[in-house]
XYZ file of C-alpha atoms in Angstrom:
523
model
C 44.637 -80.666 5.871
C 47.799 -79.931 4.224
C 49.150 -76.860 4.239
C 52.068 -76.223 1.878
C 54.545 -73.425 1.690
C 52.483 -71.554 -1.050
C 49.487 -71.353 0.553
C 51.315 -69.397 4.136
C 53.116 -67.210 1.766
C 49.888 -66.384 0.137
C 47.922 -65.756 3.132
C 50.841 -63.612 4.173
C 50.769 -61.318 1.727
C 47.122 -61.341 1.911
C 47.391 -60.160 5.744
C 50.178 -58.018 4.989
C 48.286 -56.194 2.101
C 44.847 -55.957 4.892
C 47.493 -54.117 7.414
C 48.598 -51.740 5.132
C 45.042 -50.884 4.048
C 44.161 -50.122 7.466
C 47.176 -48.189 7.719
C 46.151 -46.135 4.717
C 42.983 -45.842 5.699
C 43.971 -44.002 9.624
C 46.527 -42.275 8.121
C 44.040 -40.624 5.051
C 41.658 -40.179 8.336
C 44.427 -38.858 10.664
C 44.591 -35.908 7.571
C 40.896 -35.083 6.634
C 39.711 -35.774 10.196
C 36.618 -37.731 8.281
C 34.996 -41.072 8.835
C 34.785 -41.552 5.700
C 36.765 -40.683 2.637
C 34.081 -41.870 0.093
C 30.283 -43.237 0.097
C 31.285 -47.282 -0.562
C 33.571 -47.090 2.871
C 30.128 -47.040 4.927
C 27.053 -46.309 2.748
C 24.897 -45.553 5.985
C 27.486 -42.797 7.303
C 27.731 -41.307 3.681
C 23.119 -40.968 3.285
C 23.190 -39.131 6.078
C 26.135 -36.669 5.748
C 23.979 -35.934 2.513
C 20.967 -35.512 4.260
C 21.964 -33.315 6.935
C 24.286 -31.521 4.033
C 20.966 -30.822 2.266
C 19.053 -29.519 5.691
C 22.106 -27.314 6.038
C 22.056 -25.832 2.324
C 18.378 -25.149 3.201
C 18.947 -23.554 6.474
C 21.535 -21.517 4.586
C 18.942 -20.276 2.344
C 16.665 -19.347 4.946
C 19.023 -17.500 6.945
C 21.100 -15.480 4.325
C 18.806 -14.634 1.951
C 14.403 -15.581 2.494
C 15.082 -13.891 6.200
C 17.352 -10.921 5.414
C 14.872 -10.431 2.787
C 11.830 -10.369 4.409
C 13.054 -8.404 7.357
C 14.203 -5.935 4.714
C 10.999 -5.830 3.106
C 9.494 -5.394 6.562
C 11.670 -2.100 7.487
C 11.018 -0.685 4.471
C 7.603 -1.159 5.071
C 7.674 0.081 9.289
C 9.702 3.139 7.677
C 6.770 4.028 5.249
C 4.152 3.763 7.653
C 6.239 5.534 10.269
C 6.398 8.602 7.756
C 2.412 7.993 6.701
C 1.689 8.156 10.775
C 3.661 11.591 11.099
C 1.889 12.984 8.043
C -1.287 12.130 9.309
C -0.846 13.009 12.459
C 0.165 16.709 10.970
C -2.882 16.998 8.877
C -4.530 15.710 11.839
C -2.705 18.889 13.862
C -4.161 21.587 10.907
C -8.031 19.933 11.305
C -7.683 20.796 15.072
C -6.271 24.444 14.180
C -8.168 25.126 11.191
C -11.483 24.241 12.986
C -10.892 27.214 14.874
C -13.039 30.394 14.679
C -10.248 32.729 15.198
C -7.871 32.081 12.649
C -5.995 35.265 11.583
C -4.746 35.614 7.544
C -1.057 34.224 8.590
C -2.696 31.134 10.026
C -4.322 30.321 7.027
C -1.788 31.042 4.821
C 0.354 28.685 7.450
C -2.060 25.836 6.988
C -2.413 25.979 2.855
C 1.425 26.274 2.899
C 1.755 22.769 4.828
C -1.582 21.112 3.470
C 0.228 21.415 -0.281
C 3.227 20.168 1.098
C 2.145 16.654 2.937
C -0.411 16.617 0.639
C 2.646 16.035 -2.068
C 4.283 13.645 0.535
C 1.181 11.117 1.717
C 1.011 9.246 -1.090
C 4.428 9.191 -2.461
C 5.049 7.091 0.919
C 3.142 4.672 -0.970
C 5.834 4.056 -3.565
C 8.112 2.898 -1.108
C 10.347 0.140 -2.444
C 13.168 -2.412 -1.470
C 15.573 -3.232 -4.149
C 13.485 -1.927 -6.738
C 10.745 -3.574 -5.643
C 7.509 -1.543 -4.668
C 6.115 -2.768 -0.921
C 2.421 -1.708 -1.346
C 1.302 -2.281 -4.693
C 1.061 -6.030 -4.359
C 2.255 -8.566 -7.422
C 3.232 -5.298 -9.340
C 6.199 -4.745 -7.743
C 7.831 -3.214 -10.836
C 5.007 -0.558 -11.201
C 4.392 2.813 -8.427
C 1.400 3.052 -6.652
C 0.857 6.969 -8.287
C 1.233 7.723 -11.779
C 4.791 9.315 -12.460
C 3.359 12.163 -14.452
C 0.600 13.995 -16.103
C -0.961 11.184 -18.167
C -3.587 13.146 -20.172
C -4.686 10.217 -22.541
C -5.305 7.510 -20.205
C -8.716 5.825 -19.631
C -9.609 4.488 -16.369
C -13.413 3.027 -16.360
C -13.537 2.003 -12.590
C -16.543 -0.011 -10.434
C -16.252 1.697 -7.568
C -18.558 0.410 -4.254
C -19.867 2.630 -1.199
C -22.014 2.480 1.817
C -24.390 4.479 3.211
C -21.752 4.407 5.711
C -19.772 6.844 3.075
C -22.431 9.274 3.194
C -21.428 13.101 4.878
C -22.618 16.061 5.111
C -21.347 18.923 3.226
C -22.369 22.840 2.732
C -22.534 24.503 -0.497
C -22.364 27.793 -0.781
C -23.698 30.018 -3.533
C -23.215 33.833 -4.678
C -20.072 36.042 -4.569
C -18.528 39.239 -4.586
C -16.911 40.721 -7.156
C -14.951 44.066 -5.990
C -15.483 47.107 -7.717
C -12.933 48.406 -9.481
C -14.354 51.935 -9.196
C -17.095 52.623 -6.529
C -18.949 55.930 -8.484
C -20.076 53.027 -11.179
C -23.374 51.712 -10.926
C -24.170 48.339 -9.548
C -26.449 45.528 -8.543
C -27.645 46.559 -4.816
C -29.008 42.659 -4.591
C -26.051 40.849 -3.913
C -27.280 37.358 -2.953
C -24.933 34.901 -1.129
C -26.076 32.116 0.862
C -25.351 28.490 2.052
C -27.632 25.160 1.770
C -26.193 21.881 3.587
C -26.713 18.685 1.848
C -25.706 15.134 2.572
C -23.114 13.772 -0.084
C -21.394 10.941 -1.369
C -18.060 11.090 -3.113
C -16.208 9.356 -5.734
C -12.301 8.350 -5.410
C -11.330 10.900 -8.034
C -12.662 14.311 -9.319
C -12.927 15.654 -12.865
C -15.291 13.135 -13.928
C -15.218 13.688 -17.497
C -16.013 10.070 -19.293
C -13.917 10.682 -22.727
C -13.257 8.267 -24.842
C -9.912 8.360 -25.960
C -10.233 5.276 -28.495
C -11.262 7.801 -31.526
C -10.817 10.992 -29.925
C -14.606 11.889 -29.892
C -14.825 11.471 -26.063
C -18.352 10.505 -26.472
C -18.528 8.082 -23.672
C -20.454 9.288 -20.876
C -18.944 9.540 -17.486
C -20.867 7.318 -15.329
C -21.964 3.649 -17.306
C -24.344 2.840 -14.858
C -25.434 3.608 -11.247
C -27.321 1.168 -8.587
C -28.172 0.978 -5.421
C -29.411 -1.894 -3.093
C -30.674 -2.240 0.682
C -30.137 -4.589 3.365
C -33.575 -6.664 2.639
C -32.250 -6.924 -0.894
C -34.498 -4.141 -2.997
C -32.624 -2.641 -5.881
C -33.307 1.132 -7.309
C -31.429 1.663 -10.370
C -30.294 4.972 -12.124
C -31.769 5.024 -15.999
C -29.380 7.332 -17.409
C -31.234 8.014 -20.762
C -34.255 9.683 -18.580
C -32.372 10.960 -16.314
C -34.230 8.917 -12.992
C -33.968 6.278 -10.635
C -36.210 3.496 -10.820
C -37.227 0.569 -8.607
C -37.643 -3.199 -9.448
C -41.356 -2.451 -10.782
C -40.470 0.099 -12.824
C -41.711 3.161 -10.791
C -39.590 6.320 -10.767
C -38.039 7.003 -7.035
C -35.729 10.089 -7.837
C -34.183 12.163 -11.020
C -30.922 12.507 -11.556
C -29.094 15.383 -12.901
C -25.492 15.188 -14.075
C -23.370 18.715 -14.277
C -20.266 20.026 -15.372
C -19.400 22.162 -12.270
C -20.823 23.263 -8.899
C -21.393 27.012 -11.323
C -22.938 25.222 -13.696
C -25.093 23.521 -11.270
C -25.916 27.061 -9.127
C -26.515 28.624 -13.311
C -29.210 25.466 -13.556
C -31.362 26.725 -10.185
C -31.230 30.681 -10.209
C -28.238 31.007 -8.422
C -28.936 28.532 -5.479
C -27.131 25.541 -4.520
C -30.120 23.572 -4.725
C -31.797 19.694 -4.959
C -35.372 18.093 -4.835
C -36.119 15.872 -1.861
C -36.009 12.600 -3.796
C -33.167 13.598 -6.271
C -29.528 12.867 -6.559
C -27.032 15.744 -8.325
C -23.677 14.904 -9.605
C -21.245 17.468 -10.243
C -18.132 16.061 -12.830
C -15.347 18.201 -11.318
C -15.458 17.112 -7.908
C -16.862 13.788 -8.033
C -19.823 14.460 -5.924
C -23.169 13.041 -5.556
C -25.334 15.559 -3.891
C -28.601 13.647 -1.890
C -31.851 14.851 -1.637
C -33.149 14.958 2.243
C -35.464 12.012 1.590
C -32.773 9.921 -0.790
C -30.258 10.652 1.520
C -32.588 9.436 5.075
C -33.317 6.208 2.689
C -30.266 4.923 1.921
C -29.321 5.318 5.741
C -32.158 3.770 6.927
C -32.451 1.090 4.225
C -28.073 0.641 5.025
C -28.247 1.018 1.067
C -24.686 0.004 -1.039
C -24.260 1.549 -3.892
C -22.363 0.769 -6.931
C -21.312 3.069 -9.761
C -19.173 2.024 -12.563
C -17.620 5.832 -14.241
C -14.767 6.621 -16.517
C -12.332 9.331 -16.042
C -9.310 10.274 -18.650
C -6.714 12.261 -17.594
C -4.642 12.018 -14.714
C -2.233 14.060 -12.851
C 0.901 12.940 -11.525
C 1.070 11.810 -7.604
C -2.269 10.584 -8.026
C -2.982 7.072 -6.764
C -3.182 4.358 -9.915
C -7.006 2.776 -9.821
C -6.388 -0.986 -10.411
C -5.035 -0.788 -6.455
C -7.974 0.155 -4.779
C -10.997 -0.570 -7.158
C -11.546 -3.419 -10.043
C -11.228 -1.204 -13.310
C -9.844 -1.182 -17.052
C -7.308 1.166 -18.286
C -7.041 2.300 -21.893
C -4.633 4.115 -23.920
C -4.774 5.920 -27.400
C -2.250 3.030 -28.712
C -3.851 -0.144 -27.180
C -6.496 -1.699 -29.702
C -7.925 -3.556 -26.136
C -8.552 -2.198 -22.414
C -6.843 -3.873 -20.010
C -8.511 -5.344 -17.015
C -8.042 -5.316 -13.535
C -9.156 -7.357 -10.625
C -9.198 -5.985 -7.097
C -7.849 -8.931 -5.229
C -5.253 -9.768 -2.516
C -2.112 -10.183 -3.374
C 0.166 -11.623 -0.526
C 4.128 -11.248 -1.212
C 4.862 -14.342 0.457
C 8.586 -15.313 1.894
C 9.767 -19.064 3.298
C 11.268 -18.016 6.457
C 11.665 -21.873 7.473
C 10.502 -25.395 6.619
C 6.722 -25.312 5.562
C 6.778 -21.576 7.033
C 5.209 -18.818 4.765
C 5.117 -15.576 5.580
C 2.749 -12.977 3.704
C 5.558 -9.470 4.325
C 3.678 -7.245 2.208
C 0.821 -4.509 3.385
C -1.266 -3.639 0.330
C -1.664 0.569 -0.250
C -5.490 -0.220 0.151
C -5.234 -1.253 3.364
C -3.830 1.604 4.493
C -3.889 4.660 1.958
C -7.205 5.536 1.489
C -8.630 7.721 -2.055
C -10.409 9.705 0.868
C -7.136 11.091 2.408
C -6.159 12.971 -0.898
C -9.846 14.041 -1.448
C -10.035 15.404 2.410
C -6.541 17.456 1.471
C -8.062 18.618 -1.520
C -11.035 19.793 -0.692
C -9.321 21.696 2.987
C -6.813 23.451 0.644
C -9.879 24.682 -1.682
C -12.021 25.891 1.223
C -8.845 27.349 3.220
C -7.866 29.557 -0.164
C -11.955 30.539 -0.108
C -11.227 31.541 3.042
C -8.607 33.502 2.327
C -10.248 34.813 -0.713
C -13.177 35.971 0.848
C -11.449 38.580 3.580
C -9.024 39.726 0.443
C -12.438 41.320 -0.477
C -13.523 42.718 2.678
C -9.884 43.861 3.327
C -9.932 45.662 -0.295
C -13.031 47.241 -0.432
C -12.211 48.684 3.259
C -9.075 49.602 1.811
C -11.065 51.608 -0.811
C -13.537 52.630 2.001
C -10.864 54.696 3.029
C -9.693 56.606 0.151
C -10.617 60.420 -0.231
C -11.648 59.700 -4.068
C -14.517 57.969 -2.311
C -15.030 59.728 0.744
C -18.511 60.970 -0.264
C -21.757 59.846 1.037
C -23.230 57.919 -2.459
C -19.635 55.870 -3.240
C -19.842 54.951 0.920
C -23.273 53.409 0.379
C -22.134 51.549 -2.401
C -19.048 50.385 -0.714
C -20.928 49.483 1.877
C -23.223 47.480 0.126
C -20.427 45.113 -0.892
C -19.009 45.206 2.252
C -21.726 43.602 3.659
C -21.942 40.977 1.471
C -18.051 40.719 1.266
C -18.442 40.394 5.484
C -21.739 37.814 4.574
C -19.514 35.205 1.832
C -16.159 35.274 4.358
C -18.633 34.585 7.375
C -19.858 31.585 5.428
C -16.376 30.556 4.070
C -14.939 30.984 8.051
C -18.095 28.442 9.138
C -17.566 26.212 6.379
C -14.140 25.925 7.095
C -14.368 25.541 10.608
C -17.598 22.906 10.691
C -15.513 20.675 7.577
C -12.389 20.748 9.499
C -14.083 19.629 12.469
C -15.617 17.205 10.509
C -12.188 16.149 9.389
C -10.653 15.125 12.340
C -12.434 12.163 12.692
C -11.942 11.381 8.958
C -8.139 11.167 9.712
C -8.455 9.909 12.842
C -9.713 6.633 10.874
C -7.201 7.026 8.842
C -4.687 7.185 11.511
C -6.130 4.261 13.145
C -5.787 2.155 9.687
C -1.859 2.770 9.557
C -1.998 2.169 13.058
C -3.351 -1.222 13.105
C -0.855 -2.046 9.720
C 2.237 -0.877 11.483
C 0.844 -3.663 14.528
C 0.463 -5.810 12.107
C 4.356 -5.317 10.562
C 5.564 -5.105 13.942
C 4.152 -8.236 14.484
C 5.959 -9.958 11.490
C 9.162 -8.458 12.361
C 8.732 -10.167 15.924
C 8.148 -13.441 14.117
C 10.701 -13.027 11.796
C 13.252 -12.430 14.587
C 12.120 -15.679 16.334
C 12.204 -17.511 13.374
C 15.402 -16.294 13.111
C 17.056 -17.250 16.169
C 14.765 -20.688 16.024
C 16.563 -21.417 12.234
C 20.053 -20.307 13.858
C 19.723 -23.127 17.002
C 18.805 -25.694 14.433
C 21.330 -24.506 12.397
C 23.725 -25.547 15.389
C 22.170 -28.334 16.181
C 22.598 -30.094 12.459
C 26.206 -28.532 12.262
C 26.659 -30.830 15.486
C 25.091 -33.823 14.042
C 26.770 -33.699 10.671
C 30.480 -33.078 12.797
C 29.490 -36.393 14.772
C 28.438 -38.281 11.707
C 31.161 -37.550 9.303
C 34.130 -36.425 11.602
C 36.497 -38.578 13.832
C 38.345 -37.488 17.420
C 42.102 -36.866 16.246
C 43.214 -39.039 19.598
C 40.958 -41.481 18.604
C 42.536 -41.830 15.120
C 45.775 -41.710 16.518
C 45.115 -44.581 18.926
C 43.596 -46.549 15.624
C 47.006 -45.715 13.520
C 49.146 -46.688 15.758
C 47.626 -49.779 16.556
C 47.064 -50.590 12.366
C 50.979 -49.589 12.095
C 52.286 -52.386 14.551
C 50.225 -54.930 13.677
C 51.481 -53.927 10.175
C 54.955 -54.161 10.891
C 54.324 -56.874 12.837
C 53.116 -58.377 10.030
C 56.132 -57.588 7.954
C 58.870 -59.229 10.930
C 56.382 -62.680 10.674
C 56.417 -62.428 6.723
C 60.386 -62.508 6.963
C 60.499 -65.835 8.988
C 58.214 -67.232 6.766
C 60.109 -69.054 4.047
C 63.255 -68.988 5.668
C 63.502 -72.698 6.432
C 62.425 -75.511 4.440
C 62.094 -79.233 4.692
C 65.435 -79.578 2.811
C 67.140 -77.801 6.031
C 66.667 -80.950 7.706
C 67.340 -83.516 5.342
């Protein structure tokens, strides 16, 4: 093969110009420290840098923002339920005291004082939030667990569901004292006062009063409809236009009577806090269904359900909003259409790491019950009866012992209604003492509930913390990988230059003899 002059000075250059790439290339390398400087110089090198970049981004997600968030979310949570505990636990404290026989005026005075005060502070736990968001109310994170204020004009129609597990027993009390304001008046010498003890059910809410703020009439009645059903499947329901209960065929098991207050109720039956066997009473202020002694044995023995669905208008502020605990629709005067809620779970869930969900949120019905409100409700009404009842004794012994009524007929009158002033506080004392002893097993459930949700958080915040450090050591470990696939050792590249550079100028002193002689030098 012939080789002529042109073709070594081409293939000269050609080497020349393949040094000097090499040179550029260890030199640009020697700089960014990087195998490559873009995807075409090894394709294979380049997919993976983006690969493990895009692990990395993810990584980066997780562990400045889905984890700080969700072990936010989780402290605000453990600092609620901390708070709910110490509540409890205090209105726990006052059940033990207040079921006491020998509490003195001070201690009861003590125990209102502090019931109105965590009574305030329960449920406003509830409306704990992180960033604006609310931790117990589920997808409505924008919305409080308790309404803000007074809301007079809203409509709640709720389906609410209890057990015969629900049922307790309460004691109503009838007749009371009025003082005299002067004892040489005449008066009624039969001063009736007594106590009857019924078993009970109770409704989430009070002041039961069914209006229908659509037109303004408020002609809706408060309860819709009323059922209940046993454990071998026999339904009883309530026929509210007569007024009775009724059984699958037809036949009539109870009556029911619906009233506007626990006076109107004592005005119905002479005086007495009174119901039939068979029969069920509901009283509108306070929510309750009072059992008759046979009702009452059947739905324990039968381990009846019961469902009522009732509408209440008008609620105060710091009480819990329905559509949390119970499915319901809510109506305004300006809404042409009720809007409906569904009782459901609703999980706040955050990605903590690769196909890792993690459900932070503890829903207000799983912890907060209606009840506890109810319970501090009804302890601050009996405590001020309580306290009510031995104002009487203590005035009309105050006007025992004035000389304007020092003589014989005005002490037989005083005496009179200081009997029966002694009689209603000895009944307001026991039905203090047996309901607050009754109590403490009421919030010792409730305790246990928060209890076994602060676990639970705990719990998450343990597995948030080991996701944690898990995400941190893969973090590592990629950060390693990536440095190994995309970066170079700076001795190695050195090594590489140096050796690119002399062949290069090697190159160049070979170039110069190249040319340099010619046939014609011989000739």
């Amino acid at each position: 093969m012939r080789v002529t002059n042109n073709m070594i000075t081409s293939n000269t250059k050609s080497n020349i110009n393949a040094n000097k790439v090499l040179v550029d290339k260890y030199n640009t390398q020697m700089t960014t420290q990087k195998k490559i400087n873009k995807p075409s110089d090894d394709p294979v090198i380049a997919i993976r840098s983006l690969r493990m970049q895009t692990s990395l981004s993810h990584i980066d997600q997780y562990l400045n923002n889905n984890i700080s968030d969700a072990n936010s979310w989780l402290n605000v949570t453990d600092t609620a339920l901390e708070n709910m505990k110490t509540i409890l636990t205090d209105v726990r404290s006052l059940c033990v005291k207040g079921a006491t026989d020998t509490l003195k005026e001070d201690d009861r005075r003590t125990i209102l004082n502090q019931l109105k005060s965590l009574s305030d502070q329960i449920y406003a736990e509830g409306n704990a939030d992180f960033s604006g968001r609310t931790v117990f109310t589920g997808y409505r994170t924008t919305e409080q667990l308790t309404f803000k204020t007074d809301e007079e004009t809203t409509s709640y129609t709720i389906d609410q569901k209890l057990s015969y597990k629900d049922i307790s027993e309460a004691r109503y009390t009838y007749g009371s004292v009025d003082v005299p304001t002067d004892a040489t008046n005449s008066f009624d010498e039969t001063i009736s006062i007594g106590e009857n003890t019924y078993d009970r059910l109770r409704l989430a809410y009070g002041k039961i009063n069914g209006k229908d703020n659509s037109d303004g009439t408020g002609a809706i009645d408060p309860i819709s409809s009323m059922s209940y059903t046993t454990a071998a499947g026999k339904k009883v329901e309530l026929d509210l236009a007569q007024g009775k209960f009724v059984d699958e065929n037809g036949a009539e098991t109870g009556k029911f009577t619906m009233y506007e207050s626990k006076e109107e109720w004592l005005k119905a039956n002479n005086g007495e806090a009174k119901v039939e066997d068979t029969d069920m009473v509901f009283i509108k202020d306070t929510g309750e269904m009072i059992l008759g002694k046979d009702l009452s044995n059947t739905l324990k023995r039968e381990k009846a359900d019961l469902s009522i669905t009732y509408t209440k208008t008008g609620f105060d502020a710091g009480e819990v909003r329905p559509e949390y605990y119970y499915d319901c629709k809510m109506k305004t005067p300006d809404m042409q259409e009720a809007v409906q809620y569904t009782k459901e779970d609703q999980p706040i869930n955050f990605e903590i790491s690769s196909g890792i969900m993690l459900a932070a949120n503890t829903q207000a019905s799983d912890v907060l019950s209606t009840d506890i409100g109810r319970d501090m409700t009804e302890m601050m009404t009996l405590v001020s009866a309580s306290t009510q009842a031995h104002d009487k004794v203590s005035r009309i012994e105050k006007m025992m012992s004035m000389d304007k009524y020092s003589d014989e007929e005005s002490q037989k009158k005083l005496q009179t209604y200081l009997d029966a002033a002694n009689k209603e506080a000895t009944y307001a004392d026991d039905n203090l003492s047996k309901t607050y002893q009754q109590f403490i097993s009421n919030f010792d459930g409730y305790l246990n509930k928060v209890n076994v949700a602060h676990t639970n958080v705990g719990g998450l915040q343990q597995r948030v913390e080991l996701t944690k450090t898990r995400v941190e050591n893969q973090k590592e470990t990629v950060e390693e990988l990536k440095s190994n696939n995309d970066n170079r050792d700076i001795s190695d590249i050195i090594i590489d230059y140096y050796a690119a550079y002399n062949a290069y100028t090697s190159s160049l002193t070979a170039a110069s003899k190249v040319g340099s002689q010619t046939l014609l030098n011989y000739l």
